[in-house]
Tab-separated table of C-alpha atoms in Angstrom:
chain	number	residue	atom	x	y	z
A	1	VAL	CA	1.141	33.918	-25.756
A	2	ILE	CA	1.913	34.261	-22.028
A	3	LEU	CA	-1.774	34.010	-21.112
A	4	ALA	CA	-2.137	30.786	-23.086
A	5	ALA	CA	1.037	29.356	-21.526
A	6	ASP	CA	-0.154	30.296	-18.022
A	7	GLY	CA	-3.450	28.565	-18.707
A	8	SER	CA	-1.659	25.396	-19.773
A	9	PHE	CA	0.562	25.605	-16.682
A	10	ARG	CA	-2.430	25.912	-14.338
A	11	SER	CA	-4.074	22.914	-16.001
A	12	GLN	CA	-0.773	21.019	-15.555
A	13	SER	CA	-0.256	20.588	-19.298
A	14	TYR	CA	3.429	21.256	-18.758
A	15	ASN	CA	4.837	20.398	-22.178
A	16	GLU	CA	2.281	22.629	-23.872
A	17	ALA	CA	3.001	25.401	-21.358
A	18	LYS	CA	6.742	25.084	-21.947
A	19	GLU	CA	6.275	25.488	-25.699
A	20	GLY	CA	4.253	28.636	-25.050
A	21	TYR	CA	6.881	30.157	-22.763
A	22	GLN	CA	9.623	29.296	-25.264
A	23	LYS	CA	7.632	31.033	-27.974
A	24	ALA	CA	7.277	34.064	-25.701
A	25	LEU	CA	11.050	34.134	-25.199
A	26	THR	CA	11.641	34.196	-28.942
A	27	LEU	CA	9.504	37.334	-29.054
A	28	LYS	CA	11.086	38.947	-25.975
A	29	PRO	CA	14.381	37.200	-25.118
A	30	ASP	CA	15.117	39.471	-22.130
A	31	GLU	CA	11.903	38.701	-20.232
A	32	SER	CA	12.596	36.835	-16.979
A	33	TYR	CA	9.074	35.499	-16.335
A	34	PRO	CA	8.864	32.941	-19.173
A	35	ALA	CA	12.436	31.816	-18.445
A	36	ASN	CA	11.569	31.263	-14.771
A	37	GLN	CA	8.426	29.357	-15.709
A	38	ILE	CA	10.426	27.096	-18.008
A	39	LYS	CA	12.793	26.330	-15.105
A	40	LYS	CA	9.810	25.488	-12.887
A	41	ILE	CA	8.406	23.161	-15.536
A	42	ASP	CA	11.775	21.459	-16.027
A	43	ASN	CA	12.000	20.850	-12.261
A	44	ILE	CA	8.456	19.456	-12.125
A	45	LEU	CA	9.058	17.125	-15.071
A	46	LYS	CA	12.382	15.985	-13.622
A	47	GLN	CA	10.740	15.134	-10.283
A	48	GLU	CA	8.133	13.063	-12.095
A	49	GLN	CA	10.794	11.302	-14.187
A	50	ASP	CA	12.868	10.594	-11.061
A	51	ARG	CA	9.824	9.141	-9.302
A	52	ILE	CA	8.983	6.865	-12.240
A	53	LEU	CA	12.610	5.738	-12.575
A	54	ALA	CA	12.852	4.988	-8.849
A	55	GLU	CA	9.670	2.923	-8.997
A	56	GLN	CA	10.887	1.004	-12.039
A	57	ASN	CA	14.261	0.265	-10.448
A	58	ALA	CA	12.692	-0.810	-7.166
A	59	ALA	CA	10.133	-2.973	-8.952
A	60	ALA	CA	12.818	-4.839	-10.903
A	61	ASP	CA	13.622	-7.199	-8.026
A	62	LEU	CA	10.333	-6.837	-6.153
A	63	GLU	CA	8.862	-10.129	-7.360
A	64	GLU	CA	11.807	-12.156	-6.073
A	65	ARG	CA	11.775	-10.348	-2.713
A	66	LYS	CA	8.042	-10.938	-2.470
A	67	ARG	CA	8.460	-14.653	-3.243
A	68	ILE	CA	11.112	-15.020	-0.547
A	69	LEU	CA	9.053	-13.061	1.953
A	70	ASP	CA	5.915	-15.076	1.204
A	71	GLN	CA	7.846	-18.269	1.838
A	72	GLN	CA	9.332	-16.942	5.073
A	73	LYS	CA	6.015	-15.499	6.180
A	74	GLN	CA	4.233	-18.801	5.614
A	75	GLU	CA	6.854	-20.644	7.651
A	76	ILE	CA	6.521	-18.198	10.525
A	77	MET	CA	2.740	-18.182	10.457
A	78	GLU	CA	2.446	-21.957	10.444
A	79	GLU	CA	5.227	-22.787	12.868
A	80	ALA	CA	6.317	-19.870	14.998
A	81	VAL	CA	3.300	-17.699	15.739
A	82	MET	CA	2.257	-19.594	18.798
A	83	SER	CA	3.918	-17.142	21.153
A	84	ASP	CA	4.745	-13.462	21.438
A	85	ALA	CA	8.264	-14.272	20.233
A	86	GLY	CA	6.909	-15.646	16.960
A	87	LEU	CA	4.597	-12.672	16.597
A	88	ASN	CA	7.504	-10.292	17.177
A	89	GLN	CA	9.503	-12.102	14.518
A	90	LEU	CA	6.706	-11.678	11.981
A	91	TYR	CA	6.288	-8.018	12.963
A	92	ASP	CA	10.020	-7.384	12.499
A	93	GLN	CA	9.892	-9.040	9.097
A	94	PHE	CA	6.994	-6.873	7.930
A	95	ILE	CA	8.761	-3.755	9.215
A	96	ALA	CA	11.979	-4.736	7.421
A	97	LEU	CA	10.180	-5.059	4.087
A	98	ALA	CA	8.237	-1.846	4.714
A	99	ASP	CA	11.458	0.045	5.468
A	100	GLU	CA	13.151	-1.425	2.398
A	101	SER	CA	10.242	-0.415	0.160
A	102	PHE	CA	10.197	3.033	1.758
A	103	ASP	CA	13.905	3.531	1.052
A	104	GLY	CA	13.209	2.528	-2.562
A	105	LYS	CA	10.422	5.148	-2.721
A	106	GLN	CA	7.822	2.413	-3.265
A	107	TYR	CA	5.460	4.272	-0.987
A	108	ASN	CA	2.208	2.399	-1.633
A	109	ILE	CA	3.928	-0.953	-1.179
A	110	SER	CA	5.689	0.304	1.924
A	111	ARG	CA	2.453	1.605	3.429
A	112	ALA	CA	0.745	-1.757	2.901
A	113	TRP	CA	3.482	-3.542	4.868
A	114	TYR	CA	3.395	-0.963	7.662
A	115	TYR	CA	-0.343	-1.561	7.954
A	116	LYS	CA	0.253	-5.324	8.183
A	117	ALA	CA	2.824	-4.783	10.915
A	118	TRP	CA	0.490	-2.406	12.752
A	119	ASP	CA	-2.330	-4.936	12.501
A	120	ILE	CA	-0.147	-7.466	14.322
A	121	LYS	CA	0.921	-5.029	17.054
A	122	PRO	CA	-1.676	-2.230	17.296
A	123	ASP	CA	0.077	-0.551	20.233
A	124	GLU	CA	3.287	0.119	18.316
A	125	THR	CA	3.826	3.772	17.361
A	126	TYR	CA	6.371	3.278	14.561
A	127	PRO	CA	4.026	1.931	11.836
A	128	PRO	CA	1.413	4.730	12.136
A	129	GLN	CA	4.186	7.343	12.205
A	130	ARG	CA	5.623	5.972	8.978
A	131	ILE	CA	2.170	5.719	7.405
A	132	SER	CA	1.572	9.408	8.166
A	133	GLU	CA	4.956	10.271	6.680
A	134	ILE	CA	4.170	8.268	3.538
A	135	ASN	CA	0.812	10.013	3.127
A	136	ARG	CA	2.574	13.378	3.383
A	137	LEU	CA	5.239	12.385	0.852
A	138	VAL	CA	2.717	10.907	-1.585
A	139	ASN	CA	0.569	14.034	-1.466
A	140	GLY	CA	3.653	16.084	-2.333
A	141	LEU	CA	4.276	13.935	-5.411
A	142	LEU	CA	0.805	14.327	-6.913
A	143	LEU	CA	1.836	16.712	-9.660
A	144	ASN	CA	-1.129	16.354	-12.003
A	145	GLN	CA	-4.718	15.141	-12.154
A	146	ARG	CA	-3.685	11.728	-13.464
A	147	ASP	CA	-1.477	11.173	-10.400
A	148	ARG	CA	-4.261	12.324	-8.087
A	149	ASP	CA	-6.828	10.045	-9.739
A	150	TYR	CA	-4.490	7.057	-9.536
A	151	GLN	CA	-3.585	7.634	-5.890
A	152	GLY	CA	-7.213	8.217	-4.949
A	153	PHE	CA	-8.189	4.826	-6.381
A	154	ILE	CA	-5.215	3.166	-4.657
A	155	ASP	CA	-6.181	4.687	-1.295
A	156	LEU	CA	-9.741	3.391	-1.660
A	157	ALA	CA	-8.508	-0.017	-2.792
A	158	ASP	CA	-6.035	-0.350	0.074
A	159	SER	CA	-8.639	0.725	2.625
A	160	THR	CA	-11.251	-1.799	1.475
A	161	PHE	CA	-8.586	-4.497	1.144
A	162	ARG	CA	-7.598	-4.009	4.785
A	163	GLU	CA	-11.286	-4.302	5.697
A	164	ASN	CA	-11.393	-7.670	3.890
A	165	GLN	CA	-13.810	-6.355	1.221
A	166	LEU	CA	-11.958	-8.146	-1.539
A	167	ALA	CA	-14.486	-7.673	-4.351
A	168	VAL	CA	-14.708	-3.932	-3.686
A	169	ALA	CA	-10.932	-3.613	-3.409
A	170	ARG	CA	-10.501	-5.476	-6.693
A	171	GLY	CA	-12.749	-2.935	-8.405
A	172	TRP	CA	-10.702	0.000	-7.108
A	173	TYR	CA	-7.365	-1.584	-8.066
A	174	ASN	CA	-8.724	-2.098	-11.578
A	175	ARG	CA	-9.772	1.563	-11.654
A	176	ALA	CA	-6.223	2.516	-10.658
A	177	LEU	CA	-4.848	0.372	-13.489
A	178	SER	CA	-7.192	2.070	-15.934
A	179	VAL	CA	-5.364	5.310	-15.090
A	180	LYS	CA	-1.807	3.916	-14.980
A	181	SER	CA	-1.686	0.534	-16.682
A	182	ASP	CA	2.067	0.045	-16.169
A	183	GLU	CA	2.021	0.290	-12.364
A	184	SER	CA	3.065	-2.955	-10.668
A	185	TYR	CA	1.520	-2.402	-7.223
A	186	PRO	CA	-2.183	-2.738	-8.177
A	187	LYS	CA	-1.346	-5.780	-10.323
A	188	GLU	CA	0.333	-7.457	-7.342
A	189	GLN	CA	-2.600	-6.605	-5.085
A	190	LEU	CA	-5.039	-8.061	-7.628
A	191	GLN	CA	-2.974	-11.244	-7.696
A	192	GLU	CA	-3.091	-11.452	-3.892
A	193	ILE	CA	-6.866	-10.922	-3.951
A	194	SER	CA	-7.256	-13.745	-6.482
A	195	GLU	CA	-5.212	-16.048	-4.250
A	196	LEU	CA	-7.270	-15.125	-1.185
A	197	ILE	CA	-10.536	-15.738	-3.034
A	198	GLU	CA	-9.260	-19.091	-4.314
A	199	GLU	CA	-8.238	-19.968	-0.759
A	200	ARG	CA	-11.717	-19.153	0.517
A	201	MET	CA	-13.331	-21.297	-2.157
A	202	ALA	CA	-10.908	-24.213	-1.902
A	203	GLY	CA	-12.071	-27.490	-0.461
A	204	ARG	CA	-9.704	-27.190	2.506
A	205	SER	CA	-10.754	-23.680	3.504
A	206	GLY	CA	-13.124	-25.033	6.159
A	207	GLN	CA	-10.410	-27.195	7.669
A	208	ILE	CA	-7.903	-24.326	7.636
A	209	PHE	CA	-10.493	-22.050	9.254
A	210	GLU	CA	-11.034	-24.541	12.088
A	211	GLU	CA	-7.281	-24.908	12.565
A	212	HIS	CA	-6.889	-21.137	12.870
A	213	VAL	CA	-9.757	-20.939	15.370
A	214	GLU	CA	-8.289	-23.787	17.433
A	215	LYS	CA	-4.916	-22.042	17.624
A	216	ALA	CA	-6.668	-18.830	18.632
A	217	LYS	CA	-8.654	-20.602	21.365
A	218	ASN	CA	-5.541	-22.217	22.803
A	219	ALA	CA	-3.725	-18.895	22.894
A	220	PHE	CA	-6.761	-17.185	24.457
A	221	GLU	CA	-7.041	-19.826	27.183
A	222	ASN	CA	-3.372	-19.219	28.004
A	223	SER	CA	-4.027	-15.449	28.189
A	224	ASN	CA	-1.818	-14.936	25.141
A	225	TYR	CA	-4.179	-12.385	23.646
A	226	ASN	CA	-1.915	-10.999	20.929
A	227	VAL	CA	-1.424	-14.447	19.420
A	228	ALA	CA	-5.133	-15.232	19.816
A	229	ARG	CA	-6.018	-12.022	17.979
A	230	PHE	CA	-3.595	-12.917	15.184
A	231	TRP	CA	-5.189	-16.324	14.551
A	232	TYR	CA	-8.771	-15.086	14.871
A	233	LYS	CA	-7.974	-12.478	12.215
A	234	LYS	CA	-6.472	-15.182	9.994
A	235	ALA	CA	-9.691	-17.162	10.419
A	236	LEU	CA	-11.751	-14.096	9.565
A	237	GLU	CA	-9.870	-13.733	6.282
A	238	LEU	CA	-11.313	-17.110	5.271
A	239	ARG	CA	-14.812	-16.458	6.626
A	240	PRO	CA	-15.453	-12.717	6.924
A	241	ASP	CA	-19.004	-13.316	8.217
A	242	ALA	CA	-18.020	-15.630	11.108
A	243	GLU	CA	-19.841	-13.929	13.993
A	244	ASN	CA	-18.262	-16.090	16.695
A	245	VAL	CA	-14.802	-14.999	15.542
A	246	LYS	CA	-15.840	-11.339	15.493
A	247	GLN	CA	-17.191	-11.708	19.042
A	248	GLN	CA	-13.925	-13.220	20.234
A	249	LEU	CA	-11.973	-10.355	18.695
A	250	GLU	CA	-14.248	-7.865	20.468
A	251	GLU	CA	-13.693	-9.688	23.755
A	252	ILE	CA	-9.924	-9.558	23.273
A	253	LYS	CA	-10.178	-5.854	22.501
A	254	LYS	CA	-11.982	-5.246	25.803
A	255	ILE	CA	-9.465	-7.305	27.766
A	256	VAL	CA	-6.346	-5.589	26.426
A	257	GLN	CA	-7.722	-2.048	26.687
């Protein structure tokens, strides 16, 4: 009985293992090993339940916060990011949402916002420190193969999303949903990908691209390289194959190094 329970425990079939250890205790009530294993299993299951509950609670008002942030972000991007002050304001906003998501144990969401903040200000040390901390915490929460599969797909999806490979990222987010269909984060990312693709294909995408490039050029000519980099990257989101934009970003990289 103990051997079978141990096998179930090693394969992370915790409920089955618990039943086995309970059966062992009915045979030998004074044995400490099965009792200790049951306590371990109860702790593991409680951690998983706490994680799920925290995610559900944090997700309850996430959509409204995201709507407000999207509105604020759009206002800043269109009106204020013509100077370092506007860029700092956007950075602070991303960090605020990242910190809020982190405190709510929404680690994948939090990490995505830290990456956005880091993309705006690559020299800042706080976002990469928090990203490393999130990776450590997430790895500690991967209690079974299902969790590991889900997180592996999310990591691949997030990575390709940041590289602007939207079709590839969409595939990985769908794989993540095939493992955990109730998770809100991949659904939200898929919605954002759909919006970005629609934006690229919209009739005004060419005009918006030119507007972004013009803002970048003006900032570059005024030696405001952080703002120029911001707008060139916005342009690249609309036309990922724009070689002239990539060249300008490389030039900025050389200048600021």
